[in-house]
CSV table of C-alpha atoms (C1' of nucleotides) in Angstrom, one decimal:
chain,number,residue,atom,x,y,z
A,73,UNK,CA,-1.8,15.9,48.6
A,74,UNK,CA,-0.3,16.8,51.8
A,75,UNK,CA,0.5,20.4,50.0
A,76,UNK,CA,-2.8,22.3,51.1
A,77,UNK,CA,-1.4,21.5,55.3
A,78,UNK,CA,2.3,22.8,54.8
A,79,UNK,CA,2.4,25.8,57.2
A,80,UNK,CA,4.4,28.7,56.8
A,81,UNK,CA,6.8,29.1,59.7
A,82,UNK,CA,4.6,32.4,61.2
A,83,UNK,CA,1.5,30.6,60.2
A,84,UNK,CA,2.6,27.8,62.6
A,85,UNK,CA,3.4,30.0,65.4
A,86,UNK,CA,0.1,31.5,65.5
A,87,UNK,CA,-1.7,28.2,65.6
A,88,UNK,CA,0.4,27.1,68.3
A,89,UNK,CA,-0.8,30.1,69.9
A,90,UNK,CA,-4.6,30.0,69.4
A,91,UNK,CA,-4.2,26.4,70.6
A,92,UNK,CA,-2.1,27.7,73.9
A,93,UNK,CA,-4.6,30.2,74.3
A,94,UNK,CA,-7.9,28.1,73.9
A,95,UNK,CA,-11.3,29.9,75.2
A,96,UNK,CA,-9.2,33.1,75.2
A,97,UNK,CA,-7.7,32.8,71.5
A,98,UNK,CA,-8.4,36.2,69.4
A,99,UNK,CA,-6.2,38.3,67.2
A,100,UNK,CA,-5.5,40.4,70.0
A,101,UNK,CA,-4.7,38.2,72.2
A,102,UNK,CA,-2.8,36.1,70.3
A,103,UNK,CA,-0.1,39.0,69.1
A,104,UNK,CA,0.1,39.2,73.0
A,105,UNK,CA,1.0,35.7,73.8
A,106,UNK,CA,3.6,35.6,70.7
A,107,UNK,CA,5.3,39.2,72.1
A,108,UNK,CA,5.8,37.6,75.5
A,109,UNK,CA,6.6,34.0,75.2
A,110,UNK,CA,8.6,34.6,72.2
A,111,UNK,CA,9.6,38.3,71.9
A,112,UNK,CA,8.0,38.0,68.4
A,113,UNK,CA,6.4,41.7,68.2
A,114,UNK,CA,4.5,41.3,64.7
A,115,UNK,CA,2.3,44.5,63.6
A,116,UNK,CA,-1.4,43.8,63.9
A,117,UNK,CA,-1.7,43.5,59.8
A,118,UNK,CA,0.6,40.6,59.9
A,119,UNK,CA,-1.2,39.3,62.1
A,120,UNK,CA,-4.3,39.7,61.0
A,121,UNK,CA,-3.4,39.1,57.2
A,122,UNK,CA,-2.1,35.5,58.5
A,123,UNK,CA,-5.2,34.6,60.3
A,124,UNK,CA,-7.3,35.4,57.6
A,125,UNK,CA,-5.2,33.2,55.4
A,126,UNK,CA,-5.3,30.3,57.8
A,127,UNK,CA,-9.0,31.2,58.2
A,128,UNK,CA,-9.6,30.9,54.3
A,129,UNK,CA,-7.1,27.3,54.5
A,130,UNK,CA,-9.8,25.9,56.5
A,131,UNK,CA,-7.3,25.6,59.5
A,132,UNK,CA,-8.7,28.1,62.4
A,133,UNK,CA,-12.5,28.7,62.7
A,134,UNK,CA,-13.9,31.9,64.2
A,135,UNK,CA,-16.9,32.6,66.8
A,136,UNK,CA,-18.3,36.4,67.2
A,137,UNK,CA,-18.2,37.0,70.9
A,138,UNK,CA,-20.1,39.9,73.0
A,139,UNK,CA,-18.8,43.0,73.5
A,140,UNK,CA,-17.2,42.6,77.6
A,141,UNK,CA,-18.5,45.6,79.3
A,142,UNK,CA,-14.5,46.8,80.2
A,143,UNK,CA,-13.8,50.2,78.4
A,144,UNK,CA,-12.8,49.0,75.3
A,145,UNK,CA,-14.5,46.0,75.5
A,146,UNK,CA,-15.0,45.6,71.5
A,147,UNK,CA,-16.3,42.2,70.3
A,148,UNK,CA,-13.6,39.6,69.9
A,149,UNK,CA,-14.2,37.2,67.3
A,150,UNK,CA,-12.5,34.1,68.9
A,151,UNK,CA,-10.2,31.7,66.8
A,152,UNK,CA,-10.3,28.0,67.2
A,153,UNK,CA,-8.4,25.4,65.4
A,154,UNK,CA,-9.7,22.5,63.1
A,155,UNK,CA,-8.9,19.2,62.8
A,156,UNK,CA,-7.4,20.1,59.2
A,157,UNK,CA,-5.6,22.9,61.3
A,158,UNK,CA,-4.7,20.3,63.6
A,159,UNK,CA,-3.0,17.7,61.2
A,160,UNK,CA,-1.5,20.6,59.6
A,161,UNK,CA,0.7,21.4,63.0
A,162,UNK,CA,1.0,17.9,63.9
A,163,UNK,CA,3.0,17.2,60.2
A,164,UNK,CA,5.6,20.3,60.7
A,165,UNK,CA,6.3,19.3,64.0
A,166,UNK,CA,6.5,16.0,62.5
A,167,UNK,CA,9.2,16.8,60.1
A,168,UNK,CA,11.0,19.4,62.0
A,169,UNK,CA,11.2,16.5,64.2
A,170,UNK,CA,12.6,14.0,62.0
A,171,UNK,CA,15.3,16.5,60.3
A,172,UNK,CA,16.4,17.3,63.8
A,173,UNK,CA,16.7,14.5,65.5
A,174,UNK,CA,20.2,13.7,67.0
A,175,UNK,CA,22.0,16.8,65.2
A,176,UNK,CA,24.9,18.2,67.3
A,177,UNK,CA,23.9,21.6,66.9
A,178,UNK,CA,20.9,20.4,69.8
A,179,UNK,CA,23.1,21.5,72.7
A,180,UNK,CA,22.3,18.2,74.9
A,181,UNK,CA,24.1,15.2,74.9
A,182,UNK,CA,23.6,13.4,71.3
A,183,UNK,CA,23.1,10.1,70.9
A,184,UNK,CA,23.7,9.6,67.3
A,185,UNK,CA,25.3,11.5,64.8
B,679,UNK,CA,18.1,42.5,65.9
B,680,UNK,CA,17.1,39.0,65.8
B,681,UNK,CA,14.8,39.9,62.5
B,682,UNK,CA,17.7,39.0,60.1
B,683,UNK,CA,18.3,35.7,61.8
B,684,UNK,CA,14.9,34.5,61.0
B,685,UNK,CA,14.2,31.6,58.8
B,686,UNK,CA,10.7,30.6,56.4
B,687,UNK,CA,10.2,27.1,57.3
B,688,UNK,CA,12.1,26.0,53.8
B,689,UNK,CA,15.2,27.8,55.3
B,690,UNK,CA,15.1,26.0,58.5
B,691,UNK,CA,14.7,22.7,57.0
B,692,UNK,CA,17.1,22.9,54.4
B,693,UNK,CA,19.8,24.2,57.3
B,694,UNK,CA,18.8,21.0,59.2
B,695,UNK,CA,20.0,18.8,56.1
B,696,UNK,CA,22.8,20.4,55.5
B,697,UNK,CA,24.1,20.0,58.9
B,698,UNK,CA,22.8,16.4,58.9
B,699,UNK,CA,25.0,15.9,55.6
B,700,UNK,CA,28.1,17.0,56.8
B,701,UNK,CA,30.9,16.7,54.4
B,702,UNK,CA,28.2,15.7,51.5
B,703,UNK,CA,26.2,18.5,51.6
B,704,UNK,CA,25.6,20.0,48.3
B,705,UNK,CA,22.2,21.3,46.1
B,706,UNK,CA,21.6,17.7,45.2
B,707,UNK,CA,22.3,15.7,48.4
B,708,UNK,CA,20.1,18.0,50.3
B,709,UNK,CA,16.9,17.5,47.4
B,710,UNK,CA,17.4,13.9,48.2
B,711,UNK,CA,18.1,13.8,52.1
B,712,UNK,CA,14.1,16.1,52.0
B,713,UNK,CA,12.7,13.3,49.8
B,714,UNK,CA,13.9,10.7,51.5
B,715,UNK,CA,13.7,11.9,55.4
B,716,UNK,CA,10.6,13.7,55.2
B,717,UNK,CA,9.0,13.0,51.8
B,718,UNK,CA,9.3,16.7,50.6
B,719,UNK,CA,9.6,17.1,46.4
B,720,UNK,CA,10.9,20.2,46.4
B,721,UNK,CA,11.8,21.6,42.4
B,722,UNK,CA,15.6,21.6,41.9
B,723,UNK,CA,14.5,25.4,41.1
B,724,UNK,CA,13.0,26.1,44.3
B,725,UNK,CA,15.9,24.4,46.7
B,726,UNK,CA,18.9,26.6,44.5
B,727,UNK,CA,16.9,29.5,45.5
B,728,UNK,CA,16.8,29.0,49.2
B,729,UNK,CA,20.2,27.5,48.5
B,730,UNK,CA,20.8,31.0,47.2
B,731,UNK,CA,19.6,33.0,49.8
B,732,UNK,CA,20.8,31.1,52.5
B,733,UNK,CA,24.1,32.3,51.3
B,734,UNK,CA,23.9,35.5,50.5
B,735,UNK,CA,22.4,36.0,54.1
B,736,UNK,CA,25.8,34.3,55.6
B,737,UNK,CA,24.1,31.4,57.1
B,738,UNK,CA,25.9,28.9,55.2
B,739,UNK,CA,29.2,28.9,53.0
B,740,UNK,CA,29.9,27.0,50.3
B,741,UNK,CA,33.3,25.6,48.5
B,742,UNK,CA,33.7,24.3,45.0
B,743,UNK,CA,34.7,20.6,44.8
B,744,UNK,CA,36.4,18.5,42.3
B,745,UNK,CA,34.6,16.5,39.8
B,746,UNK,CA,34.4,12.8,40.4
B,747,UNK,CA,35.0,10.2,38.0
B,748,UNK,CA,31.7,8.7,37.6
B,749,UNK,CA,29.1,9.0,35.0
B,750,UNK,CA,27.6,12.7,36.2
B,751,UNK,CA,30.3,13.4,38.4
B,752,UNK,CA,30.0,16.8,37.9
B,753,UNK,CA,31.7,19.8,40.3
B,754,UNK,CA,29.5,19.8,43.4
B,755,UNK,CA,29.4,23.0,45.8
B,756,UNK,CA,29.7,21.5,49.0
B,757,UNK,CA,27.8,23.7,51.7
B,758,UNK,CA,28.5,24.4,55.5
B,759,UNK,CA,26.6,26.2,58.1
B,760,UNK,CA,28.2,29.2,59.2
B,761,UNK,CA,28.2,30.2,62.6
B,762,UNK,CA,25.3,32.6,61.9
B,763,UNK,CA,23.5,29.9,60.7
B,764,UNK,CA,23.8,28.1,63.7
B,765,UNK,CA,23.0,30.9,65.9
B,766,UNK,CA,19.7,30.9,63.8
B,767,UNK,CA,18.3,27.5,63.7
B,768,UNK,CA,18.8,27.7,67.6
B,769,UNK,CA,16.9,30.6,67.8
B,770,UNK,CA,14.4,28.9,65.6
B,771,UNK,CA,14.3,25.9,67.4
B,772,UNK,CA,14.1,27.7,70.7
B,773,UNK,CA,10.7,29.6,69.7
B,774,UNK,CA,9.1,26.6,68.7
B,775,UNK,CA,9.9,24.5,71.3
B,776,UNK,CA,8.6,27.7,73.9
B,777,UNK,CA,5.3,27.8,71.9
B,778,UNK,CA,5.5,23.9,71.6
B,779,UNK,CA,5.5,23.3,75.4
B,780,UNK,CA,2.9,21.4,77.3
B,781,UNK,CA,0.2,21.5,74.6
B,782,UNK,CA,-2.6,19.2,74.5
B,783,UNK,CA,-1.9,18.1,70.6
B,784,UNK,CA,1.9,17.0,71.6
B,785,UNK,CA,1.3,13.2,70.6
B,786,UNK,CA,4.3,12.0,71.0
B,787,UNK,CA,8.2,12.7,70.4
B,788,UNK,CA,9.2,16.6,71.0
B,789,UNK,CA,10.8,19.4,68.9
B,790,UNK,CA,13.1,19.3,71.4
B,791,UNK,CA,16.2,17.6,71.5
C,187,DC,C1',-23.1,65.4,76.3
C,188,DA,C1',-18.6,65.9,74.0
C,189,DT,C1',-14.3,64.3,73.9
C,190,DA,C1',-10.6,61.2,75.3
C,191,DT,C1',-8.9,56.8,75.5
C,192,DA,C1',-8.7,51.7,75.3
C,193,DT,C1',-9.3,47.3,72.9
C,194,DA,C1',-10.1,44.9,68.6
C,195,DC,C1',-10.2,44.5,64.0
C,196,DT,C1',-10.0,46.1,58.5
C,197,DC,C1',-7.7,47.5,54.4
C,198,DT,C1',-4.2,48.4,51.2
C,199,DA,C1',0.4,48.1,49.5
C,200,DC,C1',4.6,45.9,49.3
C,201,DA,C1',8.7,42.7,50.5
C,202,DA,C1',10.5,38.2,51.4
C,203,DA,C1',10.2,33.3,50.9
C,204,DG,C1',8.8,29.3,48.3
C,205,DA,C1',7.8,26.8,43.9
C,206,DA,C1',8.3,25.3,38.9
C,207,DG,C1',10.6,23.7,35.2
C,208,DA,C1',13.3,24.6,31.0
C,209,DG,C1',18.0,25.3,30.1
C,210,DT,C1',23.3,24.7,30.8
C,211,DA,C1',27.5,22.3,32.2
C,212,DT,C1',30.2,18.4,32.4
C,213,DA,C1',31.2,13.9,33.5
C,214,DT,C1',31.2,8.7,31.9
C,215,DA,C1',29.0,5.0,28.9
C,216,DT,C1',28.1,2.9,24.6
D,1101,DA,C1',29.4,10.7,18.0
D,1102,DT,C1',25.8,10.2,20.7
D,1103,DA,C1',23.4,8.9,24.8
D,1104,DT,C1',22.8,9.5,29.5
D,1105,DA,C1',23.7,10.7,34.3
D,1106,DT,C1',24.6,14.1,38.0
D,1107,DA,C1',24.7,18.9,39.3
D,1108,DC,C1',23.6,23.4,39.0
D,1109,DT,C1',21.6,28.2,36.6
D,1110,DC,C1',17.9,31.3,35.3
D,1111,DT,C1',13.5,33.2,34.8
D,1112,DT,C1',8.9,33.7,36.2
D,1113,DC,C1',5.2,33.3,39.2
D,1114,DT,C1',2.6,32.3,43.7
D,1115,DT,C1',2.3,32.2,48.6
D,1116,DT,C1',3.7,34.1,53.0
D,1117,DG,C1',5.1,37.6,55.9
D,1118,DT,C1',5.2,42.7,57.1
D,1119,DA,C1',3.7,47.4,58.0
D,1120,DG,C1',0.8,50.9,59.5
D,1121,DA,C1',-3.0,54.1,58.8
D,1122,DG,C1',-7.8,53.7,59.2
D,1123,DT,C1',-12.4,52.0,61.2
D,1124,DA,C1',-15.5,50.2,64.9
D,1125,DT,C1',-17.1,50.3,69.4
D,1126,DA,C1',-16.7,50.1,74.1
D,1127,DT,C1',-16.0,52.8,78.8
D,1128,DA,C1',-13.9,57.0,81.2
D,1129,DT,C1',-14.1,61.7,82.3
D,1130,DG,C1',-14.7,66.8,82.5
DNA sequence: CATATATACTCTACAAAGAAGAGTATATAT
DNA sequence: ATATATACTCTTCTTTGTAGAGTATATATG
């Protein structure tokens, strides 16, 4: 039931990015954000090949936007995420939650074991 | 140079149980630890594999056991983290707390421990 | 204007990770 | 002997992740 909002652990990055980014979330941008919080330096047909996939999930939504008048200045389609996309997040951060919760490995002090 | 140390989001979580586990960490501990923690099914066929791969990338060991003398007490292969392994659920963990941070959809308890 | 260059995205092909489930091994229970 | 319980193996297939050449379209410049 829950199967269709397990996330793939890239597909989960990017929507944490397109969320991050909000007004200014397109494919462009969002390999930007991922090279410099996270030194994640995809190629752009990962990239794009995973937002399609979310797309077609239902879990990001896309807007055509106006070409900017910067050389260059192509139409961005911009990427927002759904409520399905939402929940989706919200449960792997949920379980990545739960199975790491209190583990030694966390650096800090634990509480429990 | 990081690329080998990343894990699919089956990887991460089953490297999570296995350190939860501890000295009981084998294939069958771990299937029920993911049912029970986080209500993940996961085929017997589909953990072995990651089981499998987990290994063969050096992020985990394993050591035969002795059978028990209960009904089923079959040899288990009790599984460790290797230092490796460590080194990449940190890494892991670090990327998603980083894209994690300060967003609007963080309800309430953290990645981060 | 022609050509260079910058940003943004498309397409195709393939590799790695995840999933299923029948089958095998080996133990105790009856 | 046969049933049953736990643990693991094997094979096959689907989904995710990766790469990079190619296309589209804008401004910059000689």
């Amino acid at each position: 039931m829950t199967k269709e909002l397990r996330l793939g652990e890239f597909e989960l990055l990017v929507l944490l990015a397109i969320i991050r980014l909000g007004d200014e979330a397109y494919g462009a941008s969002v390999k930007r954000l991922l090279a410099k919080e996270i030194n994640r330096d995809v190629s752009i047909g990962s990239l794009y090949s995973t937002i399609d996939r979310l797309q077609s999930k239902e879990l990001i939504s896309s807007i055509e936007g106006e070409p900017t008048p910067i050389r260059g200045g192509r139409a961005k389609s911009f990427l927002k995420i759904t409520r399905k996309g939402e929940t989706a997040v919200r449960l792997s951060k949920s379980n990545l939650t739960t199975m790491w919760k209190g583990l030694s490995i966390n650096g800090g002090s634990e509480v429990n074991g």
